[in-house]
Coordinates of C-alpha atoms and ligand atoms in Angstrom, one line a residue:
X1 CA 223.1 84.5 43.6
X2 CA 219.9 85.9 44.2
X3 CA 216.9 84.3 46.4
X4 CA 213.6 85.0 46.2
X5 CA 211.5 86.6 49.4
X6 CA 211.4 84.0 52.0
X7 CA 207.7 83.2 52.4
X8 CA 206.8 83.7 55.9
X9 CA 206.2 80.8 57.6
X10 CA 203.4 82.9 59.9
X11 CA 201.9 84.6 56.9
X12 CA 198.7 83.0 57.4
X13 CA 198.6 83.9 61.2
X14 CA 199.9 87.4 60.1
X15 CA 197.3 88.1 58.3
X16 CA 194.4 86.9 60.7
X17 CA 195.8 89.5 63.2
X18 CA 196.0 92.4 61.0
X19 CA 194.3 95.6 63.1
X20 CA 194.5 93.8 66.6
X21 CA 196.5 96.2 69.2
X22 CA 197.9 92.5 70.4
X23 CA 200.1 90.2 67.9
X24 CA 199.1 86.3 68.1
X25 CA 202.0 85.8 70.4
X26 CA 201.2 88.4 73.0
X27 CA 203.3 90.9 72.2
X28 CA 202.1 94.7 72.0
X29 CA 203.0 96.5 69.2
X30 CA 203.8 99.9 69.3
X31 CA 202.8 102.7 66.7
X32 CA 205.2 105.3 65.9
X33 CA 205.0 108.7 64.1
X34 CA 206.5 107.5 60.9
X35 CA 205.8 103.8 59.9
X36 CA 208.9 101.6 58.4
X37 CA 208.0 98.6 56.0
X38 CA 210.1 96.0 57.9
X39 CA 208.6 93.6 55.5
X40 CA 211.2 91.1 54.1
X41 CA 213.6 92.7 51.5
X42 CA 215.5 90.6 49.0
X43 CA 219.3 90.4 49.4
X44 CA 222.3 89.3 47.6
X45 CA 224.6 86.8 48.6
X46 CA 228.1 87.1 47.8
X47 CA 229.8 84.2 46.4
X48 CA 232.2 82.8 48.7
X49 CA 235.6 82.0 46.4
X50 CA 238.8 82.3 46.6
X51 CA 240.3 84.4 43.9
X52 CA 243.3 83.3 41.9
X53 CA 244.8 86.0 40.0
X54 CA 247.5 83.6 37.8
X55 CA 249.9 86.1 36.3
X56 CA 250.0 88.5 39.1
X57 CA 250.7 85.2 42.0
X58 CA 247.7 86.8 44.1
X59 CA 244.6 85.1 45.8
X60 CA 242.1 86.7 47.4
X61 CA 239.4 85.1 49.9
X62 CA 236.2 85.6 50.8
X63 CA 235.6 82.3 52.2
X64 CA 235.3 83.2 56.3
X65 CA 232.6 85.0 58.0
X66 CA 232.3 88.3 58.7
X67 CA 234.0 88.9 54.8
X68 CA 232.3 91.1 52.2
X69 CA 234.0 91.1 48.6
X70 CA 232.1 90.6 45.9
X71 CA 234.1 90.4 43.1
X72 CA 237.8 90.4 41.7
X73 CA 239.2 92.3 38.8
X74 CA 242.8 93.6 37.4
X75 CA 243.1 96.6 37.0
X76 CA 247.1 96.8 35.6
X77 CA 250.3 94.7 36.8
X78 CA 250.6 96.6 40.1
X79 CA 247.1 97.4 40.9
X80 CA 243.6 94.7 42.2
X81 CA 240.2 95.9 41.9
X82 CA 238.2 94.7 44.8
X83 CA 234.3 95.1 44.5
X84 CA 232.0 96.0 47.0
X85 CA 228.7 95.6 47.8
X86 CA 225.9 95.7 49.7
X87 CA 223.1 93.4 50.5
X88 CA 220.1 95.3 49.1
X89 CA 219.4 99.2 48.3
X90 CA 218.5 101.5 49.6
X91 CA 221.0 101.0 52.5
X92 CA 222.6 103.2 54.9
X93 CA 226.3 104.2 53.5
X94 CA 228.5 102.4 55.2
X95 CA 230.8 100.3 52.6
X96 CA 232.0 97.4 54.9
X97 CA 234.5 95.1 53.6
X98 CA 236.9 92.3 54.9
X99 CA 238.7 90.2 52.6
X100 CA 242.5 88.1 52.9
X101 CA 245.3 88.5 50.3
X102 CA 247.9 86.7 49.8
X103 CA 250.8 86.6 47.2
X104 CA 253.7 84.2 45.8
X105 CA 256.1 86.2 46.3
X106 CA 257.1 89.3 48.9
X107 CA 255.8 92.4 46.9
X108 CA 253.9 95.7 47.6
X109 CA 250.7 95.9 45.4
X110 CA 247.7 98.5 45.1
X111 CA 244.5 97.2 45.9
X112 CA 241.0 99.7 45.0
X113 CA 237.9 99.6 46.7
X114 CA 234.9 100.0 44.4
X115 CA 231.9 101.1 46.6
X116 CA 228.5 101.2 44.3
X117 CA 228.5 105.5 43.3
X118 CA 226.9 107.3 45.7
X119 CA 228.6 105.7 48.8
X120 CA 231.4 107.3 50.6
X121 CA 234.7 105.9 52.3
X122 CA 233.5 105.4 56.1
X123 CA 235.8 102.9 57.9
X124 CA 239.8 103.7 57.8
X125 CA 241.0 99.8 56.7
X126 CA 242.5 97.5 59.9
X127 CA 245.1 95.2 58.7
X128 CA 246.0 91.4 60.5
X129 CA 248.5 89.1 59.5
X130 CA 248.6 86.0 60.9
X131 CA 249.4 85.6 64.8
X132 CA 249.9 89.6 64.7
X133 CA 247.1 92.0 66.1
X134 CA 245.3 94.3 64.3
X135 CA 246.9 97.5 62.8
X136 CA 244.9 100.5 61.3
X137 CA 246.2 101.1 58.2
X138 CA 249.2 104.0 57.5
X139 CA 246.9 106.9 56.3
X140 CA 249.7 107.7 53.5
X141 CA 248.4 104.7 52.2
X142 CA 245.1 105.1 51.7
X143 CA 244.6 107.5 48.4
X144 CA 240.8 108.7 48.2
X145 CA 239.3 109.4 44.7
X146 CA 235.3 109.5 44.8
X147 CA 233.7 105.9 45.4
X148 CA 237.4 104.4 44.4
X149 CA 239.6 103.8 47.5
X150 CA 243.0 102.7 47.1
X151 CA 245.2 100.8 49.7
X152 CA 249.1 100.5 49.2
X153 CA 249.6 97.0 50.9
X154 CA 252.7 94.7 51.7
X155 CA 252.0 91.2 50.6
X156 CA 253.8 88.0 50.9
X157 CA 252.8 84.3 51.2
X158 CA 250.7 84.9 54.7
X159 CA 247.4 86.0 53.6
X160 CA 246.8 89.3 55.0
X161 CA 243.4 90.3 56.2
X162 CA 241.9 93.6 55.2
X163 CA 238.8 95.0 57.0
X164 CA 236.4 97.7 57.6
X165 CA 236.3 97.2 61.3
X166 CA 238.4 94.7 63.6
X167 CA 236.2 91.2 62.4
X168 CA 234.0 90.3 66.1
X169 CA 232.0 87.0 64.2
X170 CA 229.0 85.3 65.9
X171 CA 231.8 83.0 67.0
X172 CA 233.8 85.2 68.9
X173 CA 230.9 86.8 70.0
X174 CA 230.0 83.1 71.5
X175 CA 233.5 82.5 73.0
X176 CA 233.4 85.9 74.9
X177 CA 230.2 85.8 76.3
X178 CA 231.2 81.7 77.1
X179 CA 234.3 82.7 78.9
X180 CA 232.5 86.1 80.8
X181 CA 230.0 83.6 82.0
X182 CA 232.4 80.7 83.2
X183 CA 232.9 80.3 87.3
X184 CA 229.9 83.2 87.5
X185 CA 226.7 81.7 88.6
X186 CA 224.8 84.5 88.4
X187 CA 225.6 85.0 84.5
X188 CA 223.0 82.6 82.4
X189 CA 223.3 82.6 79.5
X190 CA 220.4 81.4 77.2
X191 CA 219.3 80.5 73.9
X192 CA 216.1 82.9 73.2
X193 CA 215.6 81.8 69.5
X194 CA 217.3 81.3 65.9
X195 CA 218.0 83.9 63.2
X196 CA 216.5 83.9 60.0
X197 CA 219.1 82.0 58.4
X198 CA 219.0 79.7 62.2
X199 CA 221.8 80.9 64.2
X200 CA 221.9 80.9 67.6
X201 CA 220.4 84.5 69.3
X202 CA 221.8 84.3 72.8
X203 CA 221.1 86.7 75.8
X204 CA 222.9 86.9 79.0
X205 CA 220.1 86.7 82.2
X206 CA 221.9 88.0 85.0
X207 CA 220.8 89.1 88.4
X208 CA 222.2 87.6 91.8
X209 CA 219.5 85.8 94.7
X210 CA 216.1 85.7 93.5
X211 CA 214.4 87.8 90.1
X212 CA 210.9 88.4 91.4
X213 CA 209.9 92.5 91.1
X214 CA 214.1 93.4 90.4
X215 CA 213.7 96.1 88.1
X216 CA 215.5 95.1 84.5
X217 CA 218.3 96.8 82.7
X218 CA 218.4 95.9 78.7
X219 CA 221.3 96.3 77.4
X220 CA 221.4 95.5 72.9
X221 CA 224.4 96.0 70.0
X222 CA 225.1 94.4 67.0
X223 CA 221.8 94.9 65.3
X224 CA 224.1 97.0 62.5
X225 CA 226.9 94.5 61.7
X226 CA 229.6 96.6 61.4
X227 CA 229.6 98.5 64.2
X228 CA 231.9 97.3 66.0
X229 CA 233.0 99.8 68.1
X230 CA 230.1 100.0 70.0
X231 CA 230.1 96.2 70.1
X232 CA 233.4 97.2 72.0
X233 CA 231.6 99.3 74.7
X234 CA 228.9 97.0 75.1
X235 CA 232.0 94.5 75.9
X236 CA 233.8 96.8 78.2
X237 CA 230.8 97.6 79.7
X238 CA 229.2 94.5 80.5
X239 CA 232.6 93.0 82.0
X240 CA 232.2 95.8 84.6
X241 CA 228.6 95.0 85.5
X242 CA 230.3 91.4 86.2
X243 CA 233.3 91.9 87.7
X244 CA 232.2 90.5 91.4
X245 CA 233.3 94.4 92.6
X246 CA 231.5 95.4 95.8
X247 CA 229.6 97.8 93.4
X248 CA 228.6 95.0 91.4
X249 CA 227.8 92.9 93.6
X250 CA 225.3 95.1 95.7
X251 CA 223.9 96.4 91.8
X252 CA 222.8 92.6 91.1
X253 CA 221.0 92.1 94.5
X254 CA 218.7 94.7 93.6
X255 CA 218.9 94.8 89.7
X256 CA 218.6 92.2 87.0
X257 CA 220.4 92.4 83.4
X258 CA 219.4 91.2 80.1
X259 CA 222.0 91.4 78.0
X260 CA 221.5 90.6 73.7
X261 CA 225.3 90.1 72.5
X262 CA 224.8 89.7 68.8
X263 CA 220.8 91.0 67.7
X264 CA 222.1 90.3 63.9
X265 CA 224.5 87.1 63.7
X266 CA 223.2 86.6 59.8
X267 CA 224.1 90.2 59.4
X268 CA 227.3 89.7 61.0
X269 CA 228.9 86.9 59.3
X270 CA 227.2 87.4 56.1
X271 CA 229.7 90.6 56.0
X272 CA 226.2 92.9 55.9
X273 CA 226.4 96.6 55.8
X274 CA 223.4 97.2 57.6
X275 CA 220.4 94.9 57.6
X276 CA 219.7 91.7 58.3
X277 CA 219.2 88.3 55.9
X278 CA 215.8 89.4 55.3
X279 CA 217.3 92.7 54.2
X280 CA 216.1 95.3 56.5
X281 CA 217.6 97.4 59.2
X282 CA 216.3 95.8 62.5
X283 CA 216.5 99.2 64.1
X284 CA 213.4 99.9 62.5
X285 CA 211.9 97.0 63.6
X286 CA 210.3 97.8 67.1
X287 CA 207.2 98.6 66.0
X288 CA 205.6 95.6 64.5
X289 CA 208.6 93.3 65.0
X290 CA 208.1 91.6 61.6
X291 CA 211.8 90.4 61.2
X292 CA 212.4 87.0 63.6
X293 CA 215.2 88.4 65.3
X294 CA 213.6 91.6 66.8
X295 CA 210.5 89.8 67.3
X296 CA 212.0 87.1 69.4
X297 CA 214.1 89.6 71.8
X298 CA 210.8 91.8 72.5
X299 CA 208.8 88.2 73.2
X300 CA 211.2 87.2 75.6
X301 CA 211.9 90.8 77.3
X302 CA 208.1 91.2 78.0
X303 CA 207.9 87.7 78.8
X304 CA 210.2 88.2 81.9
X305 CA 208.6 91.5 82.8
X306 CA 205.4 89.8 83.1
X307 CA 206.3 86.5 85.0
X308 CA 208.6 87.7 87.4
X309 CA 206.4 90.9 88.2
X310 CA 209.4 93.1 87.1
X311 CA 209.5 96.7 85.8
X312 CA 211.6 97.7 82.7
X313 CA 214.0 100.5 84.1
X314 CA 216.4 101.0 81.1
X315 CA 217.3 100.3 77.7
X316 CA 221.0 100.5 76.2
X317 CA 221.1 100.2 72.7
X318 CA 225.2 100.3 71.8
X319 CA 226.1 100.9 68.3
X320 CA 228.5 103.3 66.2
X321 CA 228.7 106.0 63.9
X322 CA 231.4 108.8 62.9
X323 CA 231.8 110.0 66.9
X324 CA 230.6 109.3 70.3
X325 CA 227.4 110.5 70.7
X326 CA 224.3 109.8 73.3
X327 CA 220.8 110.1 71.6
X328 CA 218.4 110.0 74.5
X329 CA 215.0 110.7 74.5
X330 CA 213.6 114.3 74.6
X331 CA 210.2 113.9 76.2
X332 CA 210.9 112.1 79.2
X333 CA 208.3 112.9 81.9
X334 CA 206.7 109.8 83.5
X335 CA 209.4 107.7 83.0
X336 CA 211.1 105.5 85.2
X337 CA 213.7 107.7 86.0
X338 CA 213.1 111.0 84.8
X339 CA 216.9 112.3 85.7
X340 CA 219.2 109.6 84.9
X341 CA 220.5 111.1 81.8
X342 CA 221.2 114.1 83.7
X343 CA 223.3 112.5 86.5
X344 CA 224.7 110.0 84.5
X345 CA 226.4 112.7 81.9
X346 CA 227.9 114.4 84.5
X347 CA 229.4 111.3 86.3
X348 CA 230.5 110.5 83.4
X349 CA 232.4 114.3 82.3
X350 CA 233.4 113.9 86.2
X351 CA 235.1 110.8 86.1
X352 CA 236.6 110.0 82.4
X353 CA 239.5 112.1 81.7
X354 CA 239.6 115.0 79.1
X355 CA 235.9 113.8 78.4
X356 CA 232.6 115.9 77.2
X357 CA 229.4 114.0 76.8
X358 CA 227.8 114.4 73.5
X359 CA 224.5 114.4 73.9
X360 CA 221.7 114.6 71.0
X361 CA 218.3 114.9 72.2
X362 CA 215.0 114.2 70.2
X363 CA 212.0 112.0 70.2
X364 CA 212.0 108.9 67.8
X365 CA 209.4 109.3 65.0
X366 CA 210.9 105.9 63.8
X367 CA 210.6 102.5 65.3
X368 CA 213.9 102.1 67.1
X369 CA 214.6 100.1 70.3
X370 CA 215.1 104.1 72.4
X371 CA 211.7 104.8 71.3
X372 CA 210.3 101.4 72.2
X373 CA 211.9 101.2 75.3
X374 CA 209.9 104.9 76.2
X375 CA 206.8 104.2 74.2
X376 CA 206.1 100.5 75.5
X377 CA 207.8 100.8 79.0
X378 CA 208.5 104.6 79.9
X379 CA 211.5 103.3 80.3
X380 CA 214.9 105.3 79.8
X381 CA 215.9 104.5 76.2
X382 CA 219.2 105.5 75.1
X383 CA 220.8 104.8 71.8
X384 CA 224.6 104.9 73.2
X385 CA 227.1 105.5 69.9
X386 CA 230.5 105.1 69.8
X387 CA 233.1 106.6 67.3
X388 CA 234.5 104.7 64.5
X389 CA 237.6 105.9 65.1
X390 CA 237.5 106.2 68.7
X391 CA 241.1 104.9 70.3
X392 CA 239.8 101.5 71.5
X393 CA 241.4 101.9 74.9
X394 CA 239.6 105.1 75.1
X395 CA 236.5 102.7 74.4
X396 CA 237.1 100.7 77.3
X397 CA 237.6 103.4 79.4
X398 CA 234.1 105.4 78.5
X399 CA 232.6 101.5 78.9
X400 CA 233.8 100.5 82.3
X401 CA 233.2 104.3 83.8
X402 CA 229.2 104.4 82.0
X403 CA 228.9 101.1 83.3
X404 CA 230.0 101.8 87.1
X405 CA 227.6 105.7 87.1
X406 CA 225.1 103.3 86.0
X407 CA 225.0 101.2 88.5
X408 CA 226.2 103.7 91.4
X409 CA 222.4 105.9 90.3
X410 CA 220.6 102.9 90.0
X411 CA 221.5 101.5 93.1
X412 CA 221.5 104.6 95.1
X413 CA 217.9 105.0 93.6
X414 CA 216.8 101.7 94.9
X415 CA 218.2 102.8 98.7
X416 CA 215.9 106.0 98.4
X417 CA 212.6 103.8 97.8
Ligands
LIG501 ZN1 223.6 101.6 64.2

């Protein structure tokens, strides 16, 4: 099913503040070397079915969120065609998919991946059956021809859940950051505004005492849907800023948080590759923050700057891409806190096991949040990438450690003003 280009329900306004530096809402735009159109894209849905494949006893579902199939076919008694797609093109590669299967009877079957031609095999396939945890997929299972991926699978009547990435739905995303909040009165979490498609965009305010003048830590994922392993970080990471440690407790007298679990939701449990329901990668959004989402977070970030006299320090921007990698900002002079980066790569190289910081410096010609937060703020904007791969208990290691350095500098900065 295909929809046409929502029509802006601002267009009007939009258009009578074309050339001002200021939107109509009061946020300040910010112009970067090389412009984006962030305009609205049209997408694809995928039609949500469940599959019945009569002769072989197979169905396969679509039907949850966070899946991505779009479309069944059979290819020969022993062997499932499962199409995938993406929302719109041009898109990043990176074929997401998440699908169940179930069959009639115990039997091993052969299910392809068909990625459009031109996009390579990125995420090694997790496996869940029911009440079990997630498994990564047996490697000698996986056989790799071009955009054709094919899984050797053990079915039976439980319907077994394929995916990309470990599934982290705007629901789960809600329970977590519902439980991490419960009993701590210092955690508030709040409602900011709705999605294109109207789901909820939460952000965690957190600071301890009173806000006025505390210098504010941002901390953003999920803005690409599948990256879930930086989704993990973030996870790990904030659950250390909150754990009522001495450290923690001393950081959030001085230091307030603002913490954007899920940018994307539509994204997320539309099964997206990339972008978001109006089709474009929100990560190129922070110049003229045309999508609602991006719009929304940068409203409320500046409006808690201005009304509580506060400073933006740092930005955090977790997502996920083939290894662990920091891309930080080359030209930092002037900003907030012109060796951070320094200190806190070799806190962390000092303090994580076996572990070298990869660090990839350059300035953003593009409008992503680690240019905004330099550009708008001279804040310290740092796009922090984890590994698709990474081990995830190695993830909750490099989280909880970057997240205790962070606060040990910040706060032993605040004791030296
Ligand atoms: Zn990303």
């Amino acid at each position: 099913m295909k929809i046409p280009n929502p029509i802006s329900r601002t267009l009007p306004i939009s258009i009578f503040c074309v050339g001002l530096i200021i939107s109509c809402s009061g946020v300040r735009t910010v112009d970067f070397e090389t412009p984006v159109d962030t305009s609205d894209k049209q997408i694809t849905f995928q039609e949500r079915q469940v599959y019945f494949q009569e002769d072989l006893g197979l169905f396969v579902d679509n039907t949850f969120d966070g899946a991505r199939l779009n479309g069944v076919e059979k290819l020969n008694d022993s062997t499932l065609k499962a199409i995938i797609r993406p929302e719109n093109e041009p898109i990043n590669s990176s074929p997401y998919y998440a699908f169940k299967i179930a069959s009639n009877t115990p039997k091993k079957m052969y299910v392809s991946l068909e990625y459009p031609q031109g996009h390579a095999h990125r995420y090694a396939p997790k496996v869940k059956k029911p009440t079990k945890d997630w498994e990564i997929l047996d490697s000698t299972k996986i056989f790799i021809m071009d955009s054709l991926v094919t899984l050797e699978l053990s079915l039976d009547e439980q319907p077994t859940l394929i995916a990309a990435q470990e599934l982290q739905t705007s629901e789960q995303v809600k329970d977590w950051y519902q439980d991490l909040s419960s009993g701590k009165g210092y955690v508030r979490p709040y409602i900011y505004g709705t999605s294109k498609m109207g789901r909820e965009l939460p952000v965690m305010d957190i600071y301890r005492g009173g806000k006025t003048s505390k210098p504010i830590i941002v901390l953003l994922t999920r803005q690409h849907p599948p990256e879930v392993t930086g989704f993990f970080a973030f996870k790990a990471f904030l659950e250390t800023v909150l754990d009522d440690s001495e450290l923690s407790n001393t950081f959030l007298d001085t230091h307030r948080v603002l913490a954007f679990p899920i940018l994307n939701p539509d994204g997320v449990d539309l099964g997206h590759w990339r972008h978001n329901a109006g089709g474009v990668d929100t990560n190129r959004d922070w110049s003229k923050y045309r999508q609602p989402e991006i719009h929304q977070a940068v409203e409320f970030i500046e409006e808690q700057l201005k009304k509580d006299g506060a400073r933006l320090l740092l930005g955090l921007d977790f997502h996920s891409t083939h290894k662990d990698v920091f891309y930080t900002n080359t030209s930092q002079e002037g900003s907030t806190l012109p060796h951070f980066e320094k200190d806190w790569f070799s806190a962390l190289e000092e303090n994580i096991p076996h572990y070298k910081v990869n660090e990839s410096s350059g300035n953003s010609t593009k409008p992503v949040s680690k240019g905004w937060f330099l550009k708008r703020h001279r804040a310290v904007g740092i796009t922090y990438e984890i590994g698709d791969n990474t081990p995830r208990g190695r993830i909750r290691t490099i989280g909880r450690v970057s997240a205790q350095e962070m606060m040990k500098i910040l706060r032993s900065n605040t004791n030296l003003n």
